[in-house]
Short mmCIF file of C-alpha atoms and ligand atoms in Angstrom, two decimals:
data_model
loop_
_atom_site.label_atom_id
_atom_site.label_comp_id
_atom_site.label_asym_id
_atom_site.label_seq_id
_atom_site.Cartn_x
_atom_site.Cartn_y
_atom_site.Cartn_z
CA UNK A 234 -151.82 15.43 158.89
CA UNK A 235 -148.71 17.86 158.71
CA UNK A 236 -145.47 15.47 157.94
CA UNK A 237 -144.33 16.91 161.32
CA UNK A 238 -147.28 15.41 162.90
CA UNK A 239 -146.13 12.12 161.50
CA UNK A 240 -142.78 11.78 162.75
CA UNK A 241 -144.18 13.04 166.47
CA UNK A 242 -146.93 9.95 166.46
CA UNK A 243 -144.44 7.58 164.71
CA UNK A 244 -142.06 8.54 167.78
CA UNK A 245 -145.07 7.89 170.45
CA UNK A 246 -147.77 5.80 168.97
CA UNK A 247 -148.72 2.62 170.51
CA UNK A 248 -147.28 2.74 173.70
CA UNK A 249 -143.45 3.43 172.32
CA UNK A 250 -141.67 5.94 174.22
CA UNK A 251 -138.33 7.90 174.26
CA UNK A 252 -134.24 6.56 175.60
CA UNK A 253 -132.73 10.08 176.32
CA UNK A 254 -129.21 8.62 175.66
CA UNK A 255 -128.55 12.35 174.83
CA UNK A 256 -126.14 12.80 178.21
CA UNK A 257 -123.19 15.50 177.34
CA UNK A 258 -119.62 13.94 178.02
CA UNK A 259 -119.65 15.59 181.30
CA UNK A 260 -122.96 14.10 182.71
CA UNK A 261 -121.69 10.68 180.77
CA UNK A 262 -118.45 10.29 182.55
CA UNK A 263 -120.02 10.93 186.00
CA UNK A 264 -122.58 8.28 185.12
CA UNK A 265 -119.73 5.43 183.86
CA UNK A 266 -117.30 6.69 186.55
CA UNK A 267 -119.81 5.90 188.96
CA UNK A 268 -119.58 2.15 187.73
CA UNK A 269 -115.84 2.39 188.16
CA UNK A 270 -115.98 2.05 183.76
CA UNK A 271 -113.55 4.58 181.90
CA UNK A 272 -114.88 7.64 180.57
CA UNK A 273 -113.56 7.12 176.69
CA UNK A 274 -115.35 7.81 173.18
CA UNK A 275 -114.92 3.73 172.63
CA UNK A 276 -116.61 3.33 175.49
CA UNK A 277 -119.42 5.35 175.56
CA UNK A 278 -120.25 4.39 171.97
CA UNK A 279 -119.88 0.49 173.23
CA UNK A 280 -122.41 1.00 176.27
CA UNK A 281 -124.96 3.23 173.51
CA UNK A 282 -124.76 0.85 170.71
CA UNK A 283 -125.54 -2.17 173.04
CA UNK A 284 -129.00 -0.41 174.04
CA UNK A 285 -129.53 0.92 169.92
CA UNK A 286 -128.90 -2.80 168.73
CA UNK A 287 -131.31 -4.38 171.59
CA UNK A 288 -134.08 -6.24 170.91
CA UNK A 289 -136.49 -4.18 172.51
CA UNK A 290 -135.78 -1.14 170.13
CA UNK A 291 -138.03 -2.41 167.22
CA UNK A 292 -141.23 -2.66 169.84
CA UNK A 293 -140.52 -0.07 172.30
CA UNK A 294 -138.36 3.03 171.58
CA UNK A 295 -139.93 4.68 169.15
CA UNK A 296 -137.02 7.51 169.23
CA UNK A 297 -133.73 8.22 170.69
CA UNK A 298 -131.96 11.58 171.49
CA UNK A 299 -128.71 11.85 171.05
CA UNK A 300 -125.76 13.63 172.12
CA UNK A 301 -123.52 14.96 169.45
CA UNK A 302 -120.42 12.85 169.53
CA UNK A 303 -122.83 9.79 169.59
CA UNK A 304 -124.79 11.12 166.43
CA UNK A 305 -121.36 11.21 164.36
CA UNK A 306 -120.25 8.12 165.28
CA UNK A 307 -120.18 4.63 163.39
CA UNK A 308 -121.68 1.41 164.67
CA UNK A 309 -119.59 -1.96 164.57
CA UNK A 310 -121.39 -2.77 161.88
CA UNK A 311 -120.27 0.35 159.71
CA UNK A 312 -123.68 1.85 159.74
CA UNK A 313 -124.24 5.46 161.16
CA UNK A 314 -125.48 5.87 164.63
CA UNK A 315 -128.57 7.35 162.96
CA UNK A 316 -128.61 4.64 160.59
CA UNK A 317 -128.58 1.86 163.26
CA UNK A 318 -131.67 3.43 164.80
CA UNK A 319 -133.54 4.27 161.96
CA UNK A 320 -132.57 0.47 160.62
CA UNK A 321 -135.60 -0.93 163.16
CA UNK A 322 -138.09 1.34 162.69
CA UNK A 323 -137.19 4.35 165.65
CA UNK A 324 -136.61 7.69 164.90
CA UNK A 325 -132.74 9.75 165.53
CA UNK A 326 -133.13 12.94 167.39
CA UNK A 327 -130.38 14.75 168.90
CA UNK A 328 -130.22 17.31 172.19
CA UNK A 329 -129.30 21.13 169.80
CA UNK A 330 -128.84 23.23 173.53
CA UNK A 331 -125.80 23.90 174.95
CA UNK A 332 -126.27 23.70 178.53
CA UNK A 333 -128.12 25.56 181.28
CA UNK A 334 -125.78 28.20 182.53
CA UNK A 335 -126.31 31.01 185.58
CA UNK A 336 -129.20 33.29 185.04
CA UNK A 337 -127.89 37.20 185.29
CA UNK A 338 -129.49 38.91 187.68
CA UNK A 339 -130.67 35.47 189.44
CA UNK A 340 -127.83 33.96 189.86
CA UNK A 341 -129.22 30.53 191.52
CA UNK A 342 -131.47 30.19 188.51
CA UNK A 343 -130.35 28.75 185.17
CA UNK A 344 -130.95 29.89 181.68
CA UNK A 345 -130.69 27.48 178.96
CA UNK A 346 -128.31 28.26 176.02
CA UNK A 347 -127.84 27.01 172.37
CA UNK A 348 -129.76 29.46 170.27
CA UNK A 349 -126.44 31.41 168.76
CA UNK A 350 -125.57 29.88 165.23
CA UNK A 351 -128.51 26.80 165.57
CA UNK A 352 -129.70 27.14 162.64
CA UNK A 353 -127.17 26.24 160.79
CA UNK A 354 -126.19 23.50 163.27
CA UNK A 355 -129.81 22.19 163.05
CA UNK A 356 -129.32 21.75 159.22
CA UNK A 357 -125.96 19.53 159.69
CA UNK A 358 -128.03 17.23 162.03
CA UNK A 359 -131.22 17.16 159.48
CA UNK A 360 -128.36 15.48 157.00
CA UNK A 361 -127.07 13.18 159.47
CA UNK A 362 -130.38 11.57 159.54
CA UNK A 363 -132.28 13.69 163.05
CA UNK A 364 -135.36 13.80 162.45
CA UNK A 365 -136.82 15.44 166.27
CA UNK A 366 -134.55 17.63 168.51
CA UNK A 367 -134.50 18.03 172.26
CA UNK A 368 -134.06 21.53 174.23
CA UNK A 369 -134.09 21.52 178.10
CA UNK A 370 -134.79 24.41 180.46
CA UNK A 371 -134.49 23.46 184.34
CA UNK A 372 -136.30 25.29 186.92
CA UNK A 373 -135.39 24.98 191.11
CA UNK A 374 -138.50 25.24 193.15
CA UNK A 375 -139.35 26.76 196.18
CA UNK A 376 -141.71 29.74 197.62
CA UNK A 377 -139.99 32.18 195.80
CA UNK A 378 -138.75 30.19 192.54
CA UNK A 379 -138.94 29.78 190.07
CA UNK A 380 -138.86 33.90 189.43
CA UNK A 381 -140.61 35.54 186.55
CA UNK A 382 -137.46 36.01 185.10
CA UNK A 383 -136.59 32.44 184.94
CA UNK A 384 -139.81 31.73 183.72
CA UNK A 385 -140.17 34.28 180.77
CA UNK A 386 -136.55 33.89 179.69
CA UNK A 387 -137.02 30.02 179.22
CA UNK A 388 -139.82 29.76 177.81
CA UNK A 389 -138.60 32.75 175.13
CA UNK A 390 -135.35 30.48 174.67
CA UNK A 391 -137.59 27.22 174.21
CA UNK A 392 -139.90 29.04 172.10
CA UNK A 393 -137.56 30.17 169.43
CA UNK A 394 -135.61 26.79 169.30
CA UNK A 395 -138.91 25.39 168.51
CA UNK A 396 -139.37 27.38 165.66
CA UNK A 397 -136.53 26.98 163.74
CA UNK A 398 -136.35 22.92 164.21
CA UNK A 399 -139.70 23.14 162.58
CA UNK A 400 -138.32 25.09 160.18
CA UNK A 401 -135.40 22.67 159.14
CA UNK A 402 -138.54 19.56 159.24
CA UNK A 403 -137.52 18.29 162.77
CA UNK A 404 -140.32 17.90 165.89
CA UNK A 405 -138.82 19.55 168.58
CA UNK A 406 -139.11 18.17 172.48
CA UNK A 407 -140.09 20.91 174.36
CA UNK A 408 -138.59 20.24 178.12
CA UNK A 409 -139.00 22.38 180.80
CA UNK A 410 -138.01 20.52 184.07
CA UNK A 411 -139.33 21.87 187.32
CA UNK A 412 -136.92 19.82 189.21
CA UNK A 413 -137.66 17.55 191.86
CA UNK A 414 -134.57 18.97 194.75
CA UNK A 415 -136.07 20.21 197.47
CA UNK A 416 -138.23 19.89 200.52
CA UNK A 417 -141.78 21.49 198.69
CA UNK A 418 -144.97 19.46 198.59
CA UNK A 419 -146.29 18.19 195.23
CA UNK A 420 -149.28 21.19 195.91
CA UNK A 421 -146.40 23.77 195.23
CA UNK A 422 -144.77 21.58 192.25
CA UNK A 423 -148.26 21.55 190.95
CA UNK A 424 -148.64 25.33 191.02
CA UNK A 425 -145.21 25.98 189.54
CA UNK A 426 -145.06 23.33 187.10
CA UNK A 427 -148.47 24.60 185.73
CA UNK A 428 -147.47 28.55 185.03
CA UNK A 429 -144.24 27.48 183.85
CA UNK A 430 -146.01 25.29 181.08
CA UNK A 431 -148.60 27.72 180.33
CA UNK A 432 -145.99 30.41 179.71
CA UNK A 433 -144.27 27.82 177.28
CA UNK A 434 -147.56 27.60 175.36
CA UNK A 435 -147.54 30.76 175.20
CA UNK A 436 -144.43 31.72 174.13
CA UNK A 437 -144.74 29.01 171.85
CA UNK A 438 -148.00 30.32 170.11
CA UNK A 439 -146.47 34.08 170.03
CA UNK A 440 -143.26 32.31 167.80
CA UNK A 441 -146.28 30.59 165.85
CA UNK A 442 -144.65 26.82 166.55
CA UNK A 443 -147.03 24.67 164.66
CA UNK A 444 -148.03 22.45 168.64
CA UNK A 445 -149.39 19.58 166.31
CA UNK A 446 -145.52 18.91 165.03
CA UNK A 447 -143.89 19.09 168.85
CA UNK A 448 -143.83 16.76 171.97
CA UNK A 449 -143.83 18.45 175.52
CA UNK A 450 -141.27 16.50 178.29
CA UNK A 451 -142.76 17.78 181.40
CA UNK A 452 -141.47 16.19 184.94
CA UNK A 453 -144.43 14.88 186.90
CA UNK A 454 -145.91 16.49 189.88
CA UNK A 455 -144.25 15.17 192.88
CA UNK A 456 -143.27 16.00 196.54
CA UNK A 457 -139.91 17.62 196.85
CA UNK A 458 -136.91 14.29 197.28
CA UNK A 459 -136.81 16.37 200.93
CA UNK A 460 -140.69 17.12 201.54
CA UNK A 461 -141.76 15.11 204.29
CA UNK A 462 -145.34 15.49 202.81
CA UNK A 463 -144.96 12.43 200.07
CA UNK A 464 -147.92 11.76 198.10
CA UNK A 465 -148.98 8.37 196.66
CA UNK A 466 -148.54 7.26 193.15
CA UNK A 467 -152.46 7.31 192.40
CA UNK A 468 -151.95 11.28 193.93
CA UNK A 469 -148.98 11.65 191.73
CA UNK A 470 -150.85 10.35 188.66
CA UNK A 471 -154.10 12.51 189.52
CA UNK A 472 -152.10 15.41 190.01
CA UNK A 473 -149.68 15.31 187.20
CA UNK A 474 -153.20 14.77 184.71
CA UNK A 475 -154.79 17.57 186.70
CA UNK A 476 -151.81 20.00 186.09
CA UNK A 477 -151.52 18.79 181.80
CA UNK A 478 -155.10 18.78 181.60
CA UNK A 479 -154.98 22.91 182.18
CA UNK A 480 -152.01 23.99 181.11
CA UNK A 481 -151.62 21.76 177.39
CA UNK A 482 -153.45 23.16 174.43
CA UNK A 483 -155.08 20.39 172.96
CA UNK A 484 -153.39 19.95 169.42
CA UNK A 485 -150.35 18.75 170.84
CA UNK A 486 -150.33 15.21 170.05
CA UNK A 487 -148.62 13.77 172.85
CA UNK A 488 -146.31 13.96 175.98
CA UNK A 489 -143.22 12.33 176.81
CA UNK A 490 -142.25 12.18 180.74
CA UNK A 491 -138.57 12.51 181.77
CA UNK A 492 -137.69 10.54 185.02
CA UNK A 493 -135.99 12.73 186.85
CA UNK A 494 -134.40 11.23 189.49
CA UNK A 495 -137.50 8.67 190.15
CA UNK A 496 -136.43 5.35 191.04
CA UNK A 497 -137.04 2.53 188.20
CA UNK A 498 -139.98 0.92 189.79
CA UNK A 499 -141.37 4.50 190.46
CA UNK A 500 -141.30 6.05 187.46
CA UNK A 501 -142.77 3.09 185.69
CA UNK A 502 -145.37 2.76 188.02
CA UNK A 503 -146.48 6.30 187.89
CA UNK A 504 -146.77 6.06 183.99
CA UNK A 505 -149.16 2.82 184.21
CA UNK A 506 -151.21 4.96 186.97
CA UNK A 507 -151.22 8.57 184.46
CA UNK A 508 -152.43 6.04 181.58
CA UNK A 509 -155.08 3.98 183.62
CA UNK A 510 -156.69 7.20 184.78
CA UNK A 511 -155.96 9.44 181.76
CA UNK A 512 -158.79 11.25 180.49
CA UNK A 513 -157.55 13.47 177.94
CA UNK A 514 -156.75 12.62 174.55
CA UNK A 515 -153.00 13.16 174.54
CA UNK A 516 -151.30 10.07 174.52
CA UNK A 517 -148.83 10.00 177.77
CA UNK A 518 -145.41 7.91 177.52
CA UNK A 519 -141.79 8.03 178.77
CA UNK A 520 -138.82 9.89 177.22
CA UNK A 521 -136.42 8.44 180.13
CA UNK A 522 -132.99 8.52 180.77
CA UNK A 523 -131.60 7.48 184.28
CA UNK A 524 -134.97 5.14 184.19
CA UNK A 525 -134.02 3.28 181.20
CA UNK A 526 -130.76 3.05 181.30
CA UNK A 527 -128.82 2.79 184.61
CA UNK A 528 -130.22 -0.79 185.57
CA UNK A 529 -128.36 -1.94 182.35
CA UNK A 530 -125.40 0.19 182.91
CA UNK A 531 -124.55 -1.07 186.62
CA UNK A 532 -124.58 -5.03 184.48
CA UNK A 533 -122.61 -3.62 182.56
CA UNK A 534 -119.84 -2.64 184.79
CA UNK A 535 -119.70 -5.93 186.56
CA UNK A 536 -118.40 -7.85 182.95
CA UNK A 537 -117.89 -5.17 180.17
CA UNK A 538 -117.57 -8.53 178.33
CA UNK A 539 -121.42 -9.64 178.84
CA UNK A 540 -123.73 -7.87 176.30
CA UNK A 541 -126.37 -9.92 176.49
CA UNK A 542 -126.85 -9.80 179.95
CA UNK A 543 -126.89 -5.90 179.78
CA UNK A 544 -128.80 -5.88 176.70
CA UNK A 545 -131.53 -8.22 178.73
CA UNK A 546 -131.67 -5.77 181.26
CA UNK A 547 -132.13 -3.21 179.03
CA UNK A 548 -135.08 -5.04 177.34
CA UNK A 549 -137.22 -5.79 180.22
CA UNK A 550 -137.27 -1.81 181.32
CA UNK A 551 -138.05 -0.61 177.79
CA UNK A 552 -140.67 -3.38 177.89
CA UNK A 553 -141.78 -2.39 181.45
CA UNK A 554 -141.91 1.14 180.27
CA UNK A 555 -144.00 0.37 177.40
CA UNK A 556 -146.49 -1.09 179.05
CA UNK A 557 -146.98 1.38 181.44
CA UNK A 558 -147.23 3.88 178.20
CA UNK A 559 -150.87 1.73 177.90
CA UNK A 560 -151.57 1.51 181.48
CA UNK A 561 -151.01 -2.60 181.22
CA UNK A 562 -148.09 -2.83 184.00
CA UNK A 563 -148.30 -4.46 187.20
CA UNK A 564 -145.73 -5.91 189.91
CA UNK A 565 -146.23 -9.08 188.55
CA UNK A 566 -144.94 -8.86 185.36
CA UNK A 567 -142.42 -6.74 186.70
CA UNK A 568 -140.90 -8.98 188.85
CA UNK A 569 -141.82 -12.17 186.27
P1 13P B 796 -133.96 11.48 183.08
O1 13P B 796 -135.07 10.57 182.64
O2 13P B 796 -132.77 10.75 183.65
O3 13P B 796 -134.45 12.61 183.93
O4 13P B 796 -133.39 12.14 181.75
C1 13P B 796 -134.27 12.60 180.82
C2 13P B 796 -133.68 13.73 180.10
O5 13P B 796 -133.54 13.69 178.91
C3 13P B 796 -133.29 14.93 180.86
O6 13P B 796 -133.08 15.98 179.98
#
């Protein structure tokens, strides 16, 4: 087993998943403005370090991307962020792209930057203890995108940031997000979502990225949040296996959902439904962000003051999220 192998299981095994706390100031601000809570560095460490020094790290979150004032900061405790999470047993990782800016030439497309001067940036987080990466490419969806160009120039981008976080001894999370705006059916998310995964692969095999020592972060295959054609979860889950099943070489060890915009409930209960009916041998879990985090955050806002109540809140999800990861969640013990 490659040592990159390693640190991908250790991230995924046994039904541990992913908390994308990776969101860039901007995306952070409009997320604790929302709850009426200032946008300041004390603050956003406060709100992170709660969730890293939760109980349900040591059983559930098996690794957590960062964002890169979060990955130089200190702890209360005087430990490094990286430090703190490595402390219980999870693994640091930290987002290495710089954004998604306007594609030239297709100018309501988005290309995703970050590959100018990242090797040497990759090296500075290998010594501040990250041991995976995360790179996203977003896609918008409709009859006539994503375009070839969007396509091809993504998966290019993803393919050489994949290479050289193997090369500095980091997994890197390969996440192309076909997003879910729009009023498309999940047919048409299916048939986009697939070629835009296959031309990862093979992008990925051209830049000979060792797929044993990466995890992929698809989104699942869903109805457009406009389509009035919505599909059930059981379609969803059927559907989103269908569309991994053809387009996911089989020695990559594993696949970590993002959420997307799904609701809580939702994207927990189409995990449990991928895992019941999974019949491949990749193991499926849950690298979520909005999922796992903004029940805890509204708490939160109510008494700044009250970390156990938000760090509660924060348990049960990671717990709820975990067990779908094995296909054991039901209503019950969600509402329990
Ligand atoms: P969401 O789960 O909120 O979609 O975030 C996951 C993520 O990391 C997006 O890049």
């Amino acid at each position: 087993m490659s040592e990159l192998n390693k640190i991908a299981l250790k991230i995924i095994c046994n039904g541990k998943g992913i908390l994308a706390a990776d969101e860039s100031n901007g995306t952070m601000t409009k997320r604790l403005e929302a709850v009426s809570v200032a946008s300041t560095p004390e603050n956003r460490l406060l709100f992170r370090e709660m969730l890293f020094s939760s109980e349900a790290m040591k059983d559930c979150i098996g690794g957590v991307i960062l964002y890169d004032e979060t990955i130089k900061q200190t702890s209360s405790s005087g430990k490094s962020i990286p430090d703190l999470i490595s402390s219980v047993g999870s693994v640091a990782g930290i987002k290495v792209d710089t954004g998604a800016k306007d594609l030239a030439n297709s100018s309501e497309e988005k290309i995703t930057e970050g590959l100018d001067g990242l090797r040497e940036r990759l090296k500075k987080y290998y010594e501040l203890g990250a041991r995976f990466t995360k790179w996203r490419s977003v896609y918008i969806i409709n009859k006539k995108f994503p375009s070839k160009l969007s396509i091809n120039s993504n998966a290019h981008a993803l393919a050489r940031y994949a290479a050289l976080v193997q090369e500095n001894g980091m997994v890197p999370i390969v996440e192309p997000e076909v997003l879910m705006d729009g009023d498309h059916d999940a047919e048409l998310c299916l048939i986009k979502t697939s070629e835009v995964i296959k031309k990862c692969f093979e992008e990925l095999v051209l830049n000979k990225v060792d797929l044993s020592g990466i995890i992929l972060k698809p989104n699942m295959i869903l109805a457009g949040n406009k389509s009035k054609n919505k599909i059930s979860n059981e379609e969803v889950s059927q559907k989103t296996i269908e569309c991994l099943k053809k387009s996911v070489p089989s020695e990559v060890p594993g696949i970590a959902f993002l959420s997307g915009g799904q609701s809580d409930i939702e994207a927990t209960e189409n995990l449990n439904l991928i895992n019941k009916n999974n019949n491949t041998n990749f193991i499926m879990t849950y690298s979520y962000g909005r999922a796992l985090q903004q029940s805890a955050l509204k708490i939160w806002s109510k008494n700044t003051k009250d970390i156990k109540a938000t760090q509660n809140t924060f348990n049960h999800r990671a717990k709820m999220c975990t067990l779908a990861a094995q296909g054991k969640w039901s209503i019950e013990l969600e509402n329990k």
